[in-house]
Amino acid sequence: MNPLRKTLIGALTLSVLAGGATAALADSPSSSADGVHAVPTNEQAQLQKLYKQALAEGGTLTVYAGGDTPYQADYLRDAFLKKFPKIKFNMVTDLSKYHDARIDNQIATGRVVADVAQLQTLDDFPYWKKEGALAKYKPVGWDKVYSQIKDKDGYYTGVMFFGFADVTAKTLGGNAPVEARDFLKPEFKNKLVFTYPNDDDAVLFYFKQLTDRYGLGYLKKLLAQHPKFVRGTQAAADTVGTDGYVANFASAGSYSGLSTTSIPQHSPWVTWPQTAAILKKAPHKAAAELYLSWLLSKDAQTNSIGTWSARTDVAAPAGRKGIFDYKNTNPLALGKFMGNRTALARYKALITLYVGDVKGVDPSDPNGVLGLYPINRDGTQGR
């Protein structure tokens, strides 16, 4: 596997939890009375028809994907292109909090260049729906998607579940920290690495859950371990096993071969449905519909996403519980946390007093080329 693709799968999901998925196809979509495409039973035929429509439209697709390395979402792009090779697929990855600002700007200026928003910033989607900025579309597999993670009217949907838990060096063996209090052991002083919690809302929520349960005294003790803070969950995971750093929580796996991931049995950890929608003024709606329908097809949810499926009819990754069966994580809680921006901002300000201001370049755009209207990772600006 290309090492750049490896970093993607490791960063966005708990890599050792990975399942898989490939694309299925179906009859042409029919329109219901409210303008939402009905979902035929044959997914293969549906995708084949959408592929033809996307090619007739021009065969171009631009997806804004949340992530913290430039190539982090390319595993989805590559899997899609194996099925639909004639599509010109621009996967533009950046921190979700920057992509949502770009989309707000594009909507405000009437110059929308993105087709699909696929982000961690879960509070954006109901806001954009209210503002009339999203297209109404129910893709393939819609009736099988967990009802808790999709908009009942068809404006947006969770497309897979991501999780942040523990990443520890293989050299630790059975001495690796598992529960939150394990990270306070004296032997881990100067050996921990974390993502700035005031730079990533999912990491912030991880810390929020820990301080809610164990008090701010836990945070004080954790900082007494003299941990290193970096930008990006991928950077934190990749640092484990190098330069004397041996453990991290609130990120996902790395394919360095130097670390392993695990889930605490008692301490809280974070899961959420990465959510996607088609923008109402998307320049390539047919390609966007093809992408979302492929992504939610049973084949892709089984073989390509590398994590827990958004569909109720796809099993959990081997050796893992169903996403709603863990007692120490709630996949819906991050969305509620992010929906209360006032409370989130207050906690972020509090955390900043402890960890300091975020330092470093945007890990997804280290050269600062993306700008306001990017249609590829090189920073080409759309019209």
PDB file of C-alpha atoms in Angstrom, residues 193-329:
ATOM      1  CA  VAL A 193       2.556  13.004  22.970  1.00  0.00           C
ATOM      2  CA  PHE A 194      -0.861  14.558  22.354  1.00  0.00           C
ATOM      3  CA  THR A 195      -2.690  16.628  19.784  1.00  0.00           C
ATOM      4  CA  TYR A 196      -3.453  20.139  20.996  1.00  0.00           C
ATOM      5  CA  PRO A 197      -6.988  19.743  22.377  1.00  0.00           C
ATOM      6  CA  ASN A 198      -7.701  23.402  21.596  1.00  0.00           C
ATOM      7  CA  ASP A 199      -7.014  22.712  17.911  1.00  0.00           C
ATOM      8  CA  ASP A 200      -9.352  19.745  17.278  1.00  0.00           C
ATOM      9  CA  ASP A 201     -12.867  19.553  18.716  1.00  0.00           C
ATOM     10  CA  ALA A 202     -12.888  15.733  18.851  1.00  0.00           C
ATOM     11  CA  VAL A 203      -9.666  15.785  20.884  1.00  0.00           C
ATOM     12  CA  LEU A 204     -11.103  18.605  22.990  1.00  0.00           C
ATOM     13  CA  PHE A 205     -14.141  16.439  23.719  1.00  0.00           C
ATOM     14  CA  TYR A 206     -11.862  13.565  24.723  1.00  0.00           C
ATOM     15  CA  PHE A 207     -10.216  15.824  27.303  1.00  0.00           C
ATOM     16  CA  LYS A 208     -13.623  17.181  28.345  1.00  0.00           C
ATOM     17  CA  GLN A 209     -14.870  13.697  29.134  1.00  0.00           C
ATOM     18  CA  LEU A 210     -11.761  12.966  31.203  1.00  0.00           C
ATOM     19  CA  THR A 211     -11.973  16.170  33.221  1.00  0.00           C
ATOM     20  CA  ASP A 212     -15.716  15.706  33.705  1.00  0.00           C
ATOM     21  CA  ARG A 213     -15.051  12.282  35.197  1.00  0.00           C
ATOM     22  CA  TYR A 214     -11.745  12.784  37.001  1.00  0.00           C
ATOM     23  CA  GLY A 215     -11.718  16.549  37.574  1.00  0.00           C
ATOM     24  CA  LEU A 216      -9.279  19.209  36.448  1.00  0.00           C
ATOM     25  CA  GLY A 217      -6.799  17.645  38.864  1.00  0.00           C
ATOM     26  CA  TYR A 218      -6.370  14.894  36.298  1.00  0.00           C
ATOM     27  CA  LEU A 219      -5.347  17.413  33.665  1.00  0.00           C
ATOM     28  CA  LYS A 220      -2.885  19.029  36.064  1.00  0.00           C
ATOM     29  CA  LYS A 221      -1.292  15.652  36.784  1.00  0.00           C
ATOM     30  CA  LEU A 222      -1.195  14.782  33.102  1.00  0.00           C
ATOM     31  CA  LEU A 223       0.621  18.019  32.285  1.00  0.00           C
ATOM     32  CA  ALA A 224       3.063  17.300  35.107  1.00  0.00           C
ATOM     33  CA  GLN A 225       4.179  14.398  32.902  1.00  0.00           C
ATOM     34  CA  HIS A 226       5.608  17.023  30.521  1.00  0.00           C
ATOM     35  CA  PRO A 227       3.877  15.709  27.385  1.00  0.00           C
ATOM     36  CA  LYS A 228       4.642  16.990  23.908  1.00  0.00           C
ATOM     37  CA  PHE A 229       1.787  18.701  22.023  1.00  0.00           C
ATOM     38  CA  VAL A 230       1.591  18.701  18.223  1.00  0.00           C
ATOM     39  CA  ARG A 231      -0.906  19.762  15.573  1.00  0.00           C
ATOM     40  CA  GLY A 232      -2.885  16.917  14.038  1.00  0.00           C
ATOM     41  CA  THR A 233      -3.926  13.534  15.391  1.00  0.00           C
ATOM     42  CA  GLN A 234      -1.893  11.803  12.701  1.00  0.00           C
ATOM     43  CA  ALA A 235       1.292  13.555  13.811  1.00  0.00           C
ATOM     44  CA  ALA A 236       0.611  12.524  17.409  1.00  0.00           C
ATOM     45  CA  ALA A 237       0.052   8.886  16.439  1.00  0.00           C
ATOM     46  CA  ASP A 238       3.081   8.819  14.144  1.00  0.00           C
ATOM     47  CA  THR A 239       5.325  10.202  16.897  1.00  0.00           C
ATOM     48  CA  VAL A 240       4.589   7.241  19.173  1.00  0.00           C
ATOM     49  CA  GLY A 241       7.507   4.836  19.009  1.00  0.00           C
ATOM     50  CA  THR A 242       9.989   7.542  17.944  1.00  0.00           C
ATOM     51  CA  ASP A 243      12.352   9.845  19.840  1.00  0.00           C
ATOM     52  CA  GLY A 244      11.470   8.295  23.185  1.00  0.00           C
ATOM     53  CA  TYR A 245       7.714   8.939  22.947  1.00  0.00           C
ATOM     54  CA  VAL A 246       5.720   5.852  23.812  1.00  0.00           C
ATOM     55  CA  ALA A 247       2.058   6.686  24.310  1.00  0.00           C
ATOM     56  CA  ASN A 248      -0.871   8.831  23.243  1.00  0.00           C
ATOM     57  CA  PHE A 249      -4.622   8.981  23.645  1.00  0.00           C
ATOM     58  CA  ALA A 250      -7.250  10.879  21.624  1.00  0.00           C
ATOM     59  CA  SER A 251      -5.943   9.868  18.233  1.00  0.00           C
ATOM     60  CA  ALA A 252      -6.042   6.864  15.948  1.00  0.00           C
ATOM     61  CA  GLY A 253      -3.487   4.440  14.598  1.00  0.00           C
ATOM     62  CA  SER A 254      -0.288   4.730  12.633  1.00  0.00           C
ATOM     63  CA  TYR A 255       1.111   2.390  10.005  1.00  0.00           C
ATOM     64  CA  SER A 256       4.677   3.014  11.128  1.00  0.00           C
ATOM     65  CA  GLY A 257       4.823  -0.484  12.568  1.00  0.00           C
ATOM     66  CA  LEU A 258       6.086   1.000  15.825  1.00  0.00           C
ATOM     67  CA  SER A 259       2.773   1.280  17.664  1.00  0.00           C
ATOM     68  CA  THR A 260      -0.523  -0.406  18.315  1.00  0.00           C
ATOM     69  CA  THR A 261      -4.007   0.880  19.116  1.00  0.00           C
ATOM     70  CA  SER A 262      -6.339  -0.187  21.891  1.00  0.00           C
ATOM     71  CA  ILE A 263      -9.646   0.764  23.458  1.00  0.00           C
ATOM     72  CA  PRO A 264      -9.908   1.470  27.191  1.00  0.00           C
ATOM     73  CA  GLN A 265     -12.329  -0.736  29.058  1.00  0.00           C
ATOM     74  CA  HIS A 266     -13.479   1.888  31.535  1.00  0.00           C
ATOM     75  CA  SER A 267     -12.169   5.332  30.637  1.00  0.00           C
ATOM     76  CA  PRO A 268     -14.181   7.360  28.127  1.00  0.00           C
ATOM     77  CA  TRP A 269     -13.073   7.527  24.512  1.00  0.00           C
ATOM     78  CA  VAL A 270     -14.517   9.291  21.476  1.00  0.00           C
ATOM     79  CA  THR A 271     -16.466   8.032  18.459  1.00  0.00           C
ATOM     80  CA  TRP A 272     -18.616   9.923  15.974  1.00  0.00           C
ATOM     81  CA  PRO A 273     -20.267   9.619  12.558  1.00  0.00           C
ATOM     82  CA  GLN A 274     -18.189  11.442   9.948  1.00  0.00           C
ATOM     83  CA  THR A 275     -20.936  13.237   8.076  1.00  0.00           C
ATOM     84  CA  ALA A 276     -21.400  14.234   4.444  1.00  0.00           C
ATOM     85  CA  ALA A 277     -23.738  16.295   2.302  1.00  0.00           C
ATOM     86  CA  ILE A 278     -24.019  17.676  -1.213  1.00  0.00           C
ATOM     87  CA  LEU A 279     -23.947  21.456  -1.453  1.00  0.00           C
ATOM     88  CA  LYS A 280     -27.049  22.946  -3.053  1.00  0.00           C
ATOM     89  CA  LYS A 281     -24.981  24.948  -5.540  1.00  0.00           C
ATOM     90  CA  ALA A 282     -22.473  22.169  -6.177  1.00  0.00           C
ATOM     91  CA  PRO A 283     -21.182  22.424  -9.760  1.00  0.00           C
ATOM     92  CA  HIS A 284     -21.194  18.627 -10.224  1.00  0.00           C
ATOM     93  CA  LYS A 285     -24.328  17.267  -8.560  1.00  0.00           C
ATOM     94  CA  ALA A 286     -24.500  14.013 -10.534  1.00  0.00           C
ATOM     95  CA  ALA A 287     -20.921  13.117  -9.572  1.00  0.00           C
ATOM     96  CA  ALA A 288     -21.666  14.078  -5.985  1.00  0.00           C
ATOM     97  CA  GLU A 289     -24.690  11.772  -5.956  1.00  0.00           C
ATOM     98  CA  LEU A 290     -22.583   8.974  -7.393  1.00  0.00           C
ATOM     99  CA  TYR A 291     -19.945   9.462  -4.702  1.00  0.00           C
ATOM    100  CA  LEU A 292     -22.379   9.444  -1.773  1.00  0.00           C
ATOM    101  CA  SER A 293     -24.280   6.489  -3.209  1.00  0.00           C
ATOM    102  CA  TRP A 294     -21.049   4.547  -3.703  1.00  0.00           C
ATOM    103  CA  LEU A 295     -19.814   5.437  -0.221  1.00  0.00           C
ATOM    104  CA  LEU A 296     -23.021   4.206   1.417  1.00  0.00           C
ATOM    105  CA  SER A 297     -23.377   1.120  -0.770  1.00  0.00           C
ATOM    106  CA  LYS A 298     -23.096  -2.149   1.105  1.00  0.00           C
ATOM    107  CA  ASP A 299     -20.019  -3.116  -0.874  1.00  0.00           C
ATOM    108  CA  ALA A 300     -18.085   0.074  -0.004  1.00  0.00           C
ATOM    109  CA  GLN A 301     -19.233  -0.048   3.606  1.00  0.00           C
ATOM    110  CA  THR A 302     -17.981  -3.628   3.850  1.00  0.00           C
ATOM    111  CA  ASN A 303     -14.666  -3.386   2.015  1.00  0.00           C
ATOM    112  CA  SER A 304     -13.423   0.190   1.616  1.00  0.00           C
ATOM    113  CA  ILE A 305     -14.105   2.452   4.589  1.00  0.00           C
ATOM    114  CA  GLY A 306     -11.828   0.688   7.095  1.00  0.00           C
ATOM    115  CA  THR A 307     -13.970   1.342  10.176  1.00  0.00           C
ATOM    116  CA  TRP A 308     -17.459   0.861  11.627  1.00  0.00           C
ATOM    117  CA  SER A 309     -20.168   1.097   9.018  1.00  0.00           C
ATOM    118  CA  ALA A 310     -22.935   3.688   8.896  1.00  0.00           C
ATOM    119  CA  ARG A 311     -25.268   0.865   7.820  1.00  0.00           C
ATOM    120  CA  THR A 312     -27.169  -1.397  10.173  1.00  0.00           C
ATOM    121  CA  ASP A 313     -26.749  -4.396   7.859  1.00  0.00           C
ATOM    122  CA  VAL A 314     -22.908  -4.370   7.885  1.00  0.00           C
ATOM    123  CA  ALA A 315     -21.135  -6.150  10.740  1.00  0.00           C
ATOM    124  CA  ALA A 316     -18.721  -4.429  13.109  1.00  0.00           C
ATOM    125  CA  PRO A 317     -14.998  -4.895  12.375  1.00  0.00           C
ATOM    126  CA  ALA A 318     -13.699  -8.310  13.356  1.00  0.00           C
ATOM    127  CA  GLY A 319     -13.225  -8.685  17.099  1.00  0.00           C
ATOM    128  CA  ARG A 320     -15.089  -5.468  17.933  1.00  0.00           C
ATOM    129  CA  LYS A 321     -18.495  -4.652  19.361  1.00  0.00           C
ATOM    130  CA  GLY A 322     -21.138  -2.779  17.468  1.00  0.00           C
ATOM    131  CA  ILE A 323     -20.524   0.963  17.586  1.00  0.00           C
ATOM    132  CA  PHE A 324     -23.500   1.558  19.904  1.00  0.00           C
ATOM    133  CA  ASP A 325     -22.619  -1.352  22.213  1.00  0.00           C
ATOM    134  CA  TYR A 326     -19.674   0.200  24.069  1.00  0.00           C
ATOM    135  CA  LYS A 327     -20.584   1.587  27.481  1.00  0.00           C
ATOM    136  CA  ASN A 328     -17.684   4.059  27.593  1.00  0.00           C
ATOM    137  CA  THR A 329     -18.305   5.866  24.308  1.00  0.00           C
TER     138      THR A 329
END
